[in-house]
mmCIF file of C-alpha atoms in Angstrom:
data_model
loop_
_atom_site.group_PDB
_atom_site.id
_atom_site.type_symbol
_atom_site.label_atom_id
_atom_site.label_comp_id
_atom_site.label_asym_id
_atom_site.label_seq_id
_atom_site.Cartn_x
_atom_site.Cartn_y
_atom_site.Cartn_z
ATOM 1 C CA UNK A 64 -0.090 0.002 0.192
ATOM 2 C CA UNK A 65 1.454 3.556 -0.849
ATOM 3 C CA UNK A 66 2.212 5.291 1.778
ATOM 4 C CA UNK A 67 0.753 8.243 2.486
ATOM 5 C CA UNK A 68 2.277 11.722 1.999
ATOM 6 C CA UNK A 69 3.114 13.853 5.780
ATOM 7 C CA UNK A 70 0.811 16.598 6.029
ATOM 8 C CA UNK A 71 2.984 19.625 7.810
ATOM 9 C CA UNK A 72 0.444 21.100 10.043
ATOM 10 C CA UNK A 73 3.285 23.582 11.907
ATOM 11 C CA UNK A 74 3.862 25.084 8.038
ATOM 12 C CA UNK A 75 0.386 26.838 8.045
ATOM 13 C CA UNK A 76 2.130 29.287 10.720
ATOM 14 C CA UNK A 77 0.258 30.844 13.481
ATOM 15 C CA UNK A 78 -2.816 31.140 11.337
ATOM 16 C CA UNK A 79 -3.500 27.000 11.918
ATOM 17 C CA UNK A 80 -3.409 28.327 15.469
ATOM 18 C CA UNK A 81 -6.284 31.037 15.371
ATOM 19 C CA UNK A 82 -8.184 29.238 13.142
ATOM 20 C CA UNK A 83 -7.411 25.178 12.436
ATOM 21 C CA UNK A 84 -10.965 24.795 10.375
ATOM 22 C CA UNK A 85 -10.036 25.792 6.818
ATOM 23 C CA UNK A 86 -7.267 22.599 7.544
ATOM 24 C CA UNK A 87 -9.382 20.698 9.210
ATOM 25 C CA UNK A 88 -11.995 21.325 6.325
ATOM 26 C CA UNK A 89 -9.914 20.621 3.638
ATOM 27 C CA UNK A 90 -8.449 17.615 4.871
ATOM 28 C CA UNK A 91 -11.590 16.255 5.438
ATOM 29 C CA UNK A 92 -12.327 17.311 2.105
ATOM 30 C CA UNK A 93 -9.505 14.881 0.731
ATOM 31 C CA UNK A 94 -9.871 11.786 2.755
ATOM 32 C CA UNK A 95 -11.346 11.082 6.892
ATOM 33 C CA UNK A 96 -7.286 10.431 8.034
ATOM 34 C CA UNK A 97 -4.290 11.693 7.821
ATOM 35 C CA UNK A 98 -0.146 11.120 8.264
ATOM 36 C CA UNK A 99 0.424 14.543 9.935
ATOM 37 C CA UNK A 100 3.501 16.154 11.628
ATOM 38 C CA UNK A 101 2.566 18.996 14.694
ATOM 39 C CA UNK A 102 3.481 22.300 15.055
ATOM 40 C CA UNK A 103 7.291 22.693 16.671
ATOM 41 C CA UNK A 104 7.691 18.837 16.383
ATOM 42 C CA UNK A 105 10.465 17.047 14.898
ATOM 43 C CA UNK A 106 11.177 16.097 11.059
ATOM 44 C CA UNK A 107 10.762 12.290 11.986
ATOM 45 C CA UNK A 108 7.515 12.797 14.848
ATOM 46 C CA UNK A 109 4.115 11.946 12.620
ATOM 47 C CA UNK A 110 1.558 10.265 13.868
ATOM 48 C CA UNK A 111 -1.799 9.757 12.121
ATOM 49 C CA UNK A 112 -4.762 12.112 12.495
ATOM 50 C CA UNK A 113 -7.866 11.276 12.142
ATOM 51 C CA UNK A 114 -10.356 14.346 11.364
ATOM 52 C CA UNK A 115 -14.124 12.995 10.146
ATOM 53 C CA UNK A 116 -16.859 12.435 11.900
ATOM 54 C CA UNK A 117 -17.900 9.736 12.365
ATOM 55 C CA UNK A 118 -13.978 7.773 11.677
ATOM 56 C CA UNK A 119 -13.609 9.919 15.183
ATOM 57 C CA UNK A 120 -16.170 8.448 17.567
ATOM 58 C CA UNK A 121 -15.533 4.590 16.133
ATOM 59 C CA UNK A 122 -11.864 5.651 17.456
ATOM 60 C CA UNK A 123 -12.508 6.952 20.640
ATOM 61 C CA UNK A 124 -14.578 3.778 21.678
ATOM 62 C CA UNK A 125 -11.833 1.494 19.666
ATOM 63 C CA UNK A 126 -9.842 -1.443 22.169
ATOM 64 C CA UNK A 127 -7.503 -1.671 19.371
ATOM 65 C CA UNK A 128 -6.423 1.656 20.497
ATOM 66 C CA UNK A 129 -4.376 1.460 23.624
ATOM 67 C CA UNK A 130 -4.003 4.322 25.824
ATOM 68 C CA UNK A 131 -1.606 2.542 27.334
ATOM 69 C CA UNK A 132 2.057 4.075 25.642
ATOM 70 C CA UNK A 133 4.209 1.483 27.769
ATOM 71 C CA UNK A 134 2.295 -1.156 25.343
ATOM 72 C CA UNK A 135 4.551 0.273 22.471
ATOM 73 C CA UNK A 136 7.729 0.269 24.590
ATOM 74 C CA UNK A 137 7.948 4.296 25.817
ATOM 75 C CA UNK A 138 6.296 6.133 28.637
ATOM 76 C CA UNK A 139 5.334 10.150 28.102
ATOM 77 C CA UNK A 140 6.765 12.887 31.118
ATOM 78 C CA UNK A 141 3.773 13.001 33.202
ATOM 79 C CA UNK A 142 3.395 8.974 33.510
ATOM 80 C CA UNK A 143 7.009 8.813 34.385
ATOM 81 C CA UNK A 144 6.656 11.767 36.943
ATOM 82 C CA UNK A 145 3.621 11.438 37.856
ATOM 83 C CA UNK A 146 2.564 7.781 37.300
ATOM 84 C CA UNK A 147 -0.743 6.116 35.722
ATOM 85 C CA UNK A 148 -3.882 7.857 35.398
ATOM 86 C CA UNK A 149 -7.606 7.314 33.851
ATOM 87 C CA UNK A 150 -6.036 9.268 30.638
ATOM 88 C CA UNK A 151 -2.803 6.569 30.686
ATOM 89 C CA UNK A 152 -4.493 3.353 31.618
ATOM 90 C CA UNK A 153 -6.679 0.721 29.416
ATOM 91 C CA UNK A 154 -9.375 -1.633 30.453
ATOM 92 C CA UNK A 155 -8.528 -3.893 33.055
ATOM 93 C CA UNK A 156 -6.322 -0.994 35.041
ATOM 94 C CA UNK A 157 -8.708 1.793 34.070
ATOM 95 C CA UNK A 158 -12.220 -0.191 34.815
ATOM 96 C CA UNK A 159 -10.863 -0.340 37.701
ATOM 97 C CA UNK A 160 -9.061 3.409 38.460
ATOM 98 C CA UNK A 161 -12.556 4.786 37.235
ATOM 99 C CA UNK A 162 -15.560 2.460 39.373
ATOM 100 C CA UNK A 163 -13.209 3.570 42.575
ATOM 101 C CA UNK A 164 -13.010 7.388 41.534
ATOM 102 C CA UNK A 165 -17.297 7.757 40.611
ATOM 103 C CA UNK A 166 -17.982 5.896 44.330
ATOM 104 C CA UNK A 167 -15.827 9.560 45.142
ATOM 105 C CA UNK A 168 -16.868 12.199 42.478
ATOM 106 C CA UNK A 169 -21.041 10.907 42.158
ATOM 107 C CA UNK A 170 -22.871 13.390 39.765
ATOM 108 C CA UNK A 171 -25.029 13.980 43.568
ATOM 109 C CA UNK A 172 -21.456 16.172 44.258
ATOM 110 C CA UNK A 173 -21.424 17.520 41.208
ATOM 111 C CA UNK A 174 -25.187 18.900 41.731
ATOM 112 C CA UNK A 175 -24.328 19.610 45.997
ATOM 113 C CA UNK A 176 -21.578 22.594 44.274
ATOM 114 C CA UNK A 177 -24.418 24.144 42.464
ATOM 115 C CA UNK A 178 -24.386 27.187 45.276
ATOM 116 C CA UNK A 179 -21.599 27.285 45.553
ATOM 117 C CA UNK A 180 -20.615 27.728 41.792
ATOM 118 C CA UNK A 181 -23.365 30.364 41.742
ATOM 119 C CA UNK A 182 -21.354 32.216 44.588
ATOM 120 C CA UNK A 183 -17.916 32.086 43.635
ATOM 121 C CA UNK A 184 -19.738 33.529 40.018
ATOM 122 C CA UNK A 185 -21.106 36.222 41.959
ATOM 123 C CA UNK A 186 -18.338 37.725 44.054
ATOM 124 C CA UNK A 187 -15.734 37.334 41.011
ATOM 125 C CA UNK A 188 -18.215 39.461 38.615
ATOM 126 C CA UNK A 189 -19.512 41.687 41.953
ATOM 127 C CA UNK A 190 -15.693 42.567 42.106
ATOM 128 C CA UNK A 191 -15.059 42.855 37.340
ATOM 129 C CA UNK A 192 -18.626 44.609 36.708
ATOM 130 C CA UNK A 193 -18.227 48.498 38.463
ATOM 131 C CA UNK A 194 -14.533 48.592 36.209
ATOM 132 C CA UNK A 195 -16.677 48.697 32.593
ATOM 133 C CA UNK A 196 -13.491 46.324 31.121
ATOM 134 C CA UNK A 197 -11.717 43.850 31.947
ATOM 135 C CA UNK A 198 -9.738 40.191 30.793
ATOM 136 C CA UNK A 199 -12.522 37.708 31.108
ATOM 137 C CA UNK A 200 -10.271 35.114 31.094
ATOM 138 C CA UNK A 201 -7.932 36.621 34.839
ATOM 139 C CA UNK A 202 -11.456 37.627 36.108
ATOM 140 C CA UNK A 203 -13.921 34.985 35.247
ATOM 141 C CA UNK A 204 -13.343 32.080 33.173
ATOM 142 C CA UNK A 205 -9.813 30.874 34.968
ATOM 143 C CA UNK A 206 -10.816 32.217 38.565
ATOM 144 C CA UNK A 207 -13.868 30.074 38.600
ATOM 145 C CA UNK A 208 -13.091 26.813 38.133
ATOM 146 C CA UNK A 209 -9.765 26.965 39.652
ATOM 147 C CA UNK A 210 -12.040 28.165 42.265
ATOM 148 C CA UNK A 211 -13.931 24.480 42.469
ATOM 149 C CA UNK A 212 -11.921 22.388 41.483
ATOM 150 C CA UNK A 213 -9.742 23.044 44.322
ATOM 151 C CA UNK A 214 -12.586 23.129 46.616
ATOM 152 C CA UNK A 215 -13.945 19.788 45.216
ATOM 153 C CA UNK A 216 -10.533 18.467 46.104
ATOM 154 C CA UNK A 217 -9.872 19.855 49.387
ATOM 155 C CA UNK A 218 -6.519 21.291 47.607
ATOM 156 C CA UNK A 219 -6.124 24.979 50.308
ATOM 157 C CA UNK A 220 -4.960 28.405 48.850
ATOM 158 C CA UNK A 221 -2.537 28.576 47.115
ATOM 159 C CA UNK A 222 -0.583 31.398 44.653
ATOM 160 C CA UNK A 223 -2.937 30.870 42.200
ATOM 161 C CA UNK A 224 -1.084 33.089 39.297
ATOM 162 C CA UNK A 225 1.836 30.066 39.658
ATOM 163 C CA UNK A 226 -0.080 27.188 39.612
ATOM 164 C CA UNK A 227 -1.972 28.941 36.285
ATOM 165 C CA UNK A 228 1.404 29.096 34.362
ATOM 166 C CA UNK A 229 2.600 25.877 35.919
ATOM 167 C CA UNK A 230 -1.353 24.068 35.074
ATOM 168 C CA UNK A 231 -0.812 25.328 31.428
ATOM 169 C CA UNK A 232 2.447 24.711 30.460
ATOM 170 C CA UNK A 233 1.617 21.186 31.353
ATOM 171 C CA UNK A 234 -0.930 21.123 28.723
ATOM 172 C CA UNK A 235 -0.161 23.397 26.253
ATOM 173 C CA UNK A 236 3.828 23.578 27.110
ATOM 174 C CA UNK A 237 6.048 26.504 25.174
ATOM 175 C CA UNK A 238 9.940 24.270 25.393
ATOM 176 C CA UNK A 239 10.247 20.931 26.484
ATOM 177 C CA UNK A 240 12.405 22.258 29.697
ATOM 178 C CA UNK A 241 9.423 24.362 31.131
ATOM 179 C CA UNK A 242 7.314 21.610 30.484
ATOM 180 C CA UNK A 243 8.896 19.263 32.347
ATOM 181 C CA UNK A 244 9.704 21.903 35.115
ATOM 182 C CA UNK A 245 5.855 22.257 35.616
ATOM 183 C CA UNK A 246 4.977 18.460 35.872
ATOM 184 C CA UNK A 247 7.503 17.516 38.524
ATOM 185 C CA UNK A 248 6.914 20.781 40.409
ATOM 186 C CA UNK A 249 2.895 19.582 39.916
ATOM 187 C CA UNK A 250 4.188 15.787 41.404
ATOM 188 C CA UNK A 251 5.781 17.109 44.319
ATOM 189 C CA UNK A 252 3.497 19.466 45.261
ATOM 190 C CA UNK A 253 0.907 16.191 44.885
ATOM 191 C CA UNK A 254 2.736 14.012 47.000
ATOM 192 C CA UNK A 255 3.101 16.108 50.154
ATOM 193 C CA UNK A 256 -0.263 17.171 49.194
ATOM 194 C CA UNK A 257 -1.677 13.170 50.036
ATOM 195 C CA UNK A 258 0.486 12.555 52.823
ATOM 196 C CA UNK A 259 -0.979 16.073 54.248
ATOM 197 C CA UNK A 260 -4.301 14.328 54.390
ATOM 198 C CA UNK A 261 -2.827 10.995 54.560
ATOM 199 C CA UNK A 262 -2.223 12.256 58.659
ATOM 200 C CA UNK A 263 -4.863 14.656 58.870
ATOM 201 C CA UNK A 264 -7.616 12.296 59.267
ATOM 202 C CA UNK A 265 -10.813 12.719 57.468
ATOM 203 C CA UNK A 266 -12.267 15.756 55.917
ATOM 204 C CA UNK A 267 -15.142 16.405 53.516
ATOM 205 C CA UNK A 268 -13.504 16.669 50.383
ATOM 206 C CA UNK A 269 -13.008 14.589 47.383
ATOM 207 C CA UNK A 270 -9.398 14.189 47.696
ATOM 208 C CA UNK A 271 -9.727 12.469 51.435
ATOM 209 C CA UNK A 272 -12.360 10.454 50.421
ATOM 210 C CA UNK A 273 -10.738 8.395 47.648
ATOM 211 C CA UNK A 274 -8.324 8.383 50.077
ATOM 212 C CA UNK A 275 -10.377 6.104 51.954
ATOM 213 C CA UNK A 276 -12.256 4.710 48.624
ATOM 214 C CA UNK A 277 -12.047 0.523 49.429
ATOM 215 C CA UNK A 278 -13.704 -1.348 46.788
ATOM 216 C CA UNK A 279 -15.827 -4.359 47.700
ATOM 217 C CA UNK A 280 -12.719 -6.937 47.119
ATOM 218 C CA UNK A 281 -10.390 -4.633 50.348
ATOM 219 C CA UNK A 282 -9.118 -2.458 46.591
ATOM 220 C CA UNK A 283 -7.642 0.483 47.255
ATOM 221 C CA UNK A 284 -6.011 3.092 45.138
ATOM 222 C CA UNK A 285 -2.504 3.186 45.912
ATOM 223 C CA UNK A 286 -0.066 6.644 46.517
ATOM 224 C CA UNK A 287 1.004 6.984 42.957
ATOM 225 C CA UNK A 288 -2.445 5.660 41.954
ATOM 226 C CA UNK A 289 -4.175 8.819 44.475
ATOM 227 C CA UNK A 290 -1.281 11.066 43.016
ATOM 228 C CA UNK A 291 -1.976 10.751 38.966
ATOM 229 C CA UNK A 292 -6.316 11.646 40.256
ATOM 230 C CA UNK A 293 -5.488 14.405 41.057
ATOM 231 C CA UNK A 294 -3.108 15.165 38.949
ATOM 232 C CA UNK A 295 -5.139 14.709 36.097
ATOM 233 C CA UNK A 296 -8.797 15.913 38.514
ATOM 234 C CA UNK A 297 -7.035 19.129 38.863
ATOM 235 C CA UNK A 298 -5.711 19.702 35.985
ATOM 236 C CA UNK A 299 -8.470 18.774 32.983
ATOM 237 C CA UNK A 300 -11.110 19.837 35.861
ATOM 238 C CA UNK A 301 -10.017 23.522 34.971
ATOM 239 C CA UNK A 302 -7.907 24.274 31.666
ATOM 240 C CA UNK A 303 -10.833 22.678 29.960
ATOM 241 C CA UNK A 304 -13.223 24.420 31.756
ATOM 242 C CA UNK A 305 -11.827 27.660 31.414
ATOM 243 C CA UNK A 306 -11.591 27.737 27.846
ATOM 244 C CA UNK A 307 -15.481 26.634 27.904
ATOM 245 C CA UNK A 308 -16.030 29.503 28.929
ATOM 246 C CA UNK A 309 -13.418 31.547 26.668
ATOM 247 C CA UNK A 310 -14.576 30.054 24.121
ATOM 248 C CA UNK A 311 -18.630 29.947 24.183
ATOM 249 C CA UNK A 312 -18.209 33.609 25.336
ATOM 250 C CA UNK A 313 -15.916 34.951 22.860
ATOM 251 C CA UNK A 314 -18.570 32.924 20.401
ATOM 252 C CA UNK A 315 -21.612 34.660 20.830
ATOM 253 C CA UNK A 316 -19.781 38.126 21.297
ATOM 254 C CA UNK A 317 -19.194 37.421 17.738
ATOM 255 C CA UNK A 318 -22.503 36.400 16.037
ATOM 256 C CA UNK A 319 -24.875 39.381 17.461
ATOM 257 C CA UNK A 320 -27.927 37.695 16.478
ATOM 258 C CA UNK A 321 -27.103 34.887 18.604
ATOM 259 C CA UNK A 322 -26.730 37.325 21.335
ATOM 260 C CA UNK A 323 -29.373 38.541 21.085
ATOM 261 C CA UNK A 324 -31.802 34.606 20.782
ATOM 262 C CA UNK A 325 -30.290 33.572 24.310
ATOM 263 C CA UNK A 326 -30.280 36.932 25.664
ATOM 264 C CA UNK A 327 -34.583 37.893 24.909
ATOM 265 C CA UNK A 328 -34.864 33.755 26.235
ATOM 266 C CA UNK A 329 -32.583 32.634 29.172
ATOM 267 C CA UNK A 330 -34.524 28.886 28.269
ATOM 268 C CA UNK A 331 -31.844 28.361 25.440
ATOM 269 C CA UNK A 332 -29.083 28.215 27.600
ATOM 270 C CA UNK A 333 -28.406 24.840 28.194
ATOM 271 C CA UNK A 334 -28.452 24.160 24.132
ATOM 272 C CA UNK A 335 -26.409 27.317 23.461
ATOM 273 C CA UNK A 336 -23.424 25.674 25.666
ATOM 274 C CA UNK A 337 -23.816 21.958 23.917
ATOM 275 C CA UNK A 338 -23.207 24.457 20.553
ATOM 276 C CA UNK A 339 -20.160 26.118 22.527
ATOM 277 C CA UNK A 340 -18.652 23.131 23.120
ATOM 278 C CA UNK A 341 -19.506 21.725 19.466
ATOM 279 C CA UNK A 342 -18.631 25.233 17.487
ATOM 280 C CA UNK A 343 -14.797 25.454 19.999
ATOM 281 C CA UNK A 344 -14.637 23.228 22.279
ATOM 282 C CA UNK A 345 -12.186 23.354 25.071
ATOM 283 C CA UNK A 346 -9.847 19.654 23.899
ATOM 284 C CA UNK A 347 -8.556 20.309 20.008
ATOM 285 C CA UNK A 348 -7.417 16.785 20.147
ATOM 286 C CA UNK A 349 -7.919 13.501 22.269
ATOM 287 C CA UNK A 350 -4.306 12.760 24.102
ATOM 288 C CA UNK A 351 -2.355 9.946 22.382
ATOM 289 C CA UNK A 352 -3.685 6.771 21.382
ATOM 290 C CA UNK A 353 -1.715 3.893 20.000
ATOM 291 C CA UNK A 354 -2.507 0.795 17.990
ATOM 292 C CA UNK A 355 -2.226 -2.023 19.750
ATOM 293 C CA UNK A 356 -2.441 -4.784 16.580
ATOM 294 C CA UNK A 357 -3.387 -4.073 12.449
ATOM 295 C CA UNK A 358 -6.255 -1.981 12.114
ATOM 296 C CA UNK A 359 -8.156 0.362 9.918
ATOM 297 C CA UNK A 360 -9.591 3.660 10.373
ATOM 298 C CA UNK A 361 -11.753 4.759 7.392
ATOM 299 C CA UNK A 362 -9.882 2.939 4.791
ATOM 300 C CA UNK A 363 -6.021 3.949 5.913
ATOM 301 C CA UNK A 364 -4.441 0.666 7.775
ATOM 302 C CA UNK A 365 -2.223 1.778 10.334
ATOM 303 C CA UNK A 366 -0.134 -0.354 11.514
ATOM 304 C CA UNK A 367 0.789 -1.988 15.473
ATOM 305 C CA UNK A 368 2.536 0.722 17.619
ATOM 306 C CA UNK A 369 1.609 3.906 15.654
ATOM 307 C CA UNK A 370 -0.101 6.668 17.240
ATOM 308 C CA UNK A 371 -3.303 8.446 16.311
ATOM 309 C CA UNK A 372 -4.882 11.705 17.053
ATOM 310 C CA UNK A 373 -8.713 11.856 17.359
ATOM 311 C CA UNK A 374 -9.180 15.735 16.327
ATOM 312 C CA UNK A 375 -12.313 16.765 18.257
ATOM 313 C CA UNK A 376 -12.009 19.760 17.063
ATOM 314 C CA UNK A 377 -11.308 18.747 12.775
ATOM 315 C CA UNK A 378 -15.343 16.211 13.666
ATOM 316 C CA UNK A 379 -17.232 18.432 15.242
ATOM 317 C CA UNK A 380 -17.164 20.776 11.590
ATOM 318 C CA UNK A 381 -17.344 17.600 9.678
ATOM 319 C CA UNK A 382 -20.623 18.353 7.466
ATOM 320 C CA UNK A 383 -21.583 14.894 7.525
ATOM 321 C CA UNK A 384 -22.313 15.416 10.897
ATOM 322 C CA UNK A 385 -23.848 18.634 11.178
ATOM 323 C CA UNK A 386 -25.700 20.432 8.227
ATOM 324 C CA UNK A 387 -23.323 24.057 8.006
ATOM 325 C CA UNK A 388 -21.167 22.793 10.176
ATOM 326 C CA UNK A 389 -19.352 26.284 10.895
ATOM 327 C CA UNK A 390 -22.434 28.241 11.840
ATOM 328 C CA UNK A 391 -22.850 29.053 15.234
ATOM 329 C CA UNK A 392 -26.535 28.009 16.009
ATOM 330 C CA UNK A 393 -27.110 28.302 19.318
ATOM 331 C CA UNK A 394 -30.884 26.633 18.337
ATOM 332 C CA UNK A 395 -29.199 23.241 15.993
ATOM 333 C CA UNK A 396 -29.365 19.521 17.339
ATOM 334 C CA UNK A 397 -26.051 19.426 19.095
ATOM 335 C CA UNK A 398 -26.146 15.210 20.124
ATOM 336 C CA UNK A 399 -23.028 13.369 19.862
ATOM 337 C CA UNK A 400 -20.658 16.222 20.133
ATOM 338 C CA UNK A 401 -17.105 15.208 21.201
ATOM 339 C CA UNK A 402 -16.241 17.304 23.213
ATOM 340 C CA UNK A 403 -15.937 15.069 26.039
ATOM 341 C CA UNK A 404 -14.782 12.429 24.041
ATOM 342 C CA UNK A 405 -16.676 8.883 23.767
ATOM 343 C CA UNK A 406 -16.592 5.438 24.790
ATOM 344 C CA UNK A 407 -15.166 4.313 28.275
ATOM 345 C CA UNK A 408 -12.414 7.721 29.265
ATOM 346 C CA UNK A 409 -15.573 9.974 28.321
ATOM 347 C CA UNK A 410 -14.825 13.268 30.467
ATOM 348 C CA UNK A 411 -15.404 12.045 34.016
ATOM 349 C CA UNK A 412 -16.000 15.755 34.748
ATOM 350 C CA UNK A 413 -18.545 17.005 32.220
ATOM 351 C CA UNK A 414 -21.502 17.537 33.882
ATOM 352 C CA UNK A 415 -19.062 19.744 36.336
ATOM 353 C CA UNK A 416 -17.950 21.643 33.617
ATOM 354 C CA UNK A 417 -20.998 21.961 31.807
ATOM 355 C CA UNK A 418 -22.788 23.040 34.901
ATOM 356 C CA UNK A 419 -19.777 25.757 35.203
ATOM 357 C CA UNK A 420 -19.894 26.986 31.891
ATOM 358 C CA UNK A 421 -24.189 27.381 32.210
ATOM 359 C CA UNK A 422 -23.535 29.531 35.491
ATOM 360 C CA UNK A 423 -21.341 31.548 34.401
ATOM 361 C CA UNK A 424 -22.074 32.467 31.198
ATOM 362 C CA UNK A 425 -26.108 32.548 31.912
ATOM 363 C CA UNK A 426 -24.888 35.137 35.359
ATOM 364 C CA UNK A 427 -22.208 37.337 33.196
ATOM 365 C CA UNK A 428 -25.059 37.772 30.288
ATOM 366 C CA UNK A 429 -27.600 38.319 33.318
ATOM 367 C CA UNK A 430 -25.453 41.454 34.960
ATOM 368 C CA UNK A 431 -23.867 42.671 31.917
ATOM 369 C CA UNK A 432 -26.452 43.548 29.396
ATOM 370 C CA UNK A 433 -24.194 45.440 27.359
ATOM 371 C CA UNK A 434 -21.317 42.922 27.017
ATOM 372 C CA UNK A 435 -18.754 43.172 24.060
ATOM 373 C CA UNK A 436 -15.373 42.447 22.574
ATOM 374 C CA UNK A 437 -13.187 45.093 23.758
ATOM 375 C CA UNK A 438 -10.155 44.213 21.280
ATOM 376 C CA UNK A 439 -7.940 41.050 20.068
ATOM 377 C CA UNK A 440 -7.922 38.063 21.317
ATOM 378 C CA UNK A 441 -4.810 36.753 23.300
ATOM 379 C CA UNK A 442 -2.512 34.239 21.358
ATOM 380 C CA UNK A 443 -4.122 31.235 21.770
ATOM 381 C CA UNK A 444 -2.596 28.612 23.087
ATOM 382 C CA UNK A 445 -0.195 26.436 21.373
ATOM 383 C CA UNK A 446 0.246 22.547 20.612
ATOM 384 C CA UNK A 447 -2.552 20.457 19.357
ATOM 385 C CA UNK A 448 -4.000 18.916 22.935
ATOM 386 C CA UNK A 449 -6.102 22.568 24.071
ATOM 387 C CA UNK A 450 -8.386 25.226 21.750
ATOM 388 C CA UNK A 451 -8.096 28.516 24.052
ATOM 389 C CA UNK A 452 -6.887 31.778 24.683
ATOM 390 C CA UNK A 453 -4.799 33.395 27.238
ATOM 391 C CA UNK A 454 -7.204 36.728 27.644
ATOM 392 C CA UNK A 455 -10.464 38.438 26.394
ATOM 393 C CA UNK A 456 -10.905 41.952 26.420
ATOM 394 C CA UNK A 457 -14.777 42.583 26.832
ATOM 395 C CA UNK A 458 -16.767 45.846 28.225
ATOM 396 C CA UNK A 459 -19.827 46.490 29.126
#
């Protein structure tokens, strides 16, 4: 079989970071799967990228695509320093870890957070609104989810600005060295935090519950597994929601007819948030998968050991699934969108992200009736993992 040519995404420059959708659209026209080189990758570092909706949905649930990189003889930086966690594990290990976490991270626990999320949102807006203008990321989109996830996990107040820098370097690194340093800092912090909680005794927070959680057969999470889960929940539990709020508000403010429709009928909010997730979701590509055996995706042969990236951003603009996909339409039927993934790795924190997004955006629109953009957004995050801007200036 003829080897596919490599599409070097770095050749598209900053335009691809700002708006990858035209590139993904051209790739979809040529086929659902392509061999690509990510921006900044070495010449010999290529991967398969899935850009078609049906192929992406099927690949997300395909057990032949492993998440455990040790199956192909390699490990990633965070696995080496943090340990195994849900996104780097396959069944039966993944089944065990997810089952233990699900015992503590319940829908009831998330729903109990509703009053607190509303209070934090109101407090942040009380501080922001008298100024008449602000960076929405700094003033609302970042502090809300980091406050909520830290309180949920039982993480004491930390230097939030420092944590933001560290966390963002993990998911959207500007260099290999800063990524390494950031993961080392987080690993050390979480190791100390878990040990402190073990010594302090029971408290009513998720991390303490995870320390105490025991399955019927007596199974418990090891210290390394606890650190991995805390790392995943802390990073994924706020980075994605920051970008859900930022990207969602930006989409509304650049589509005034949709903003007016939502203001006229707040009952459209839930659907609007789902369209925000489809139109410009916070995760551009799912984390790496690896072919554990030969397989085909969309007619393309994937050899054992080859890596695969599933393009969530690309798949959600596939016109075979969503008519006129580049149109932002808060009344659209978004069922089946892939913003939170699909299959056994479907995002554990999806209910919390949705709740925070609905409260933050709904309250912002209610309390800032003249909300508008106040200049160009900051630079888009680097890399292929996260989709979001570093700043979003607004006024009201």
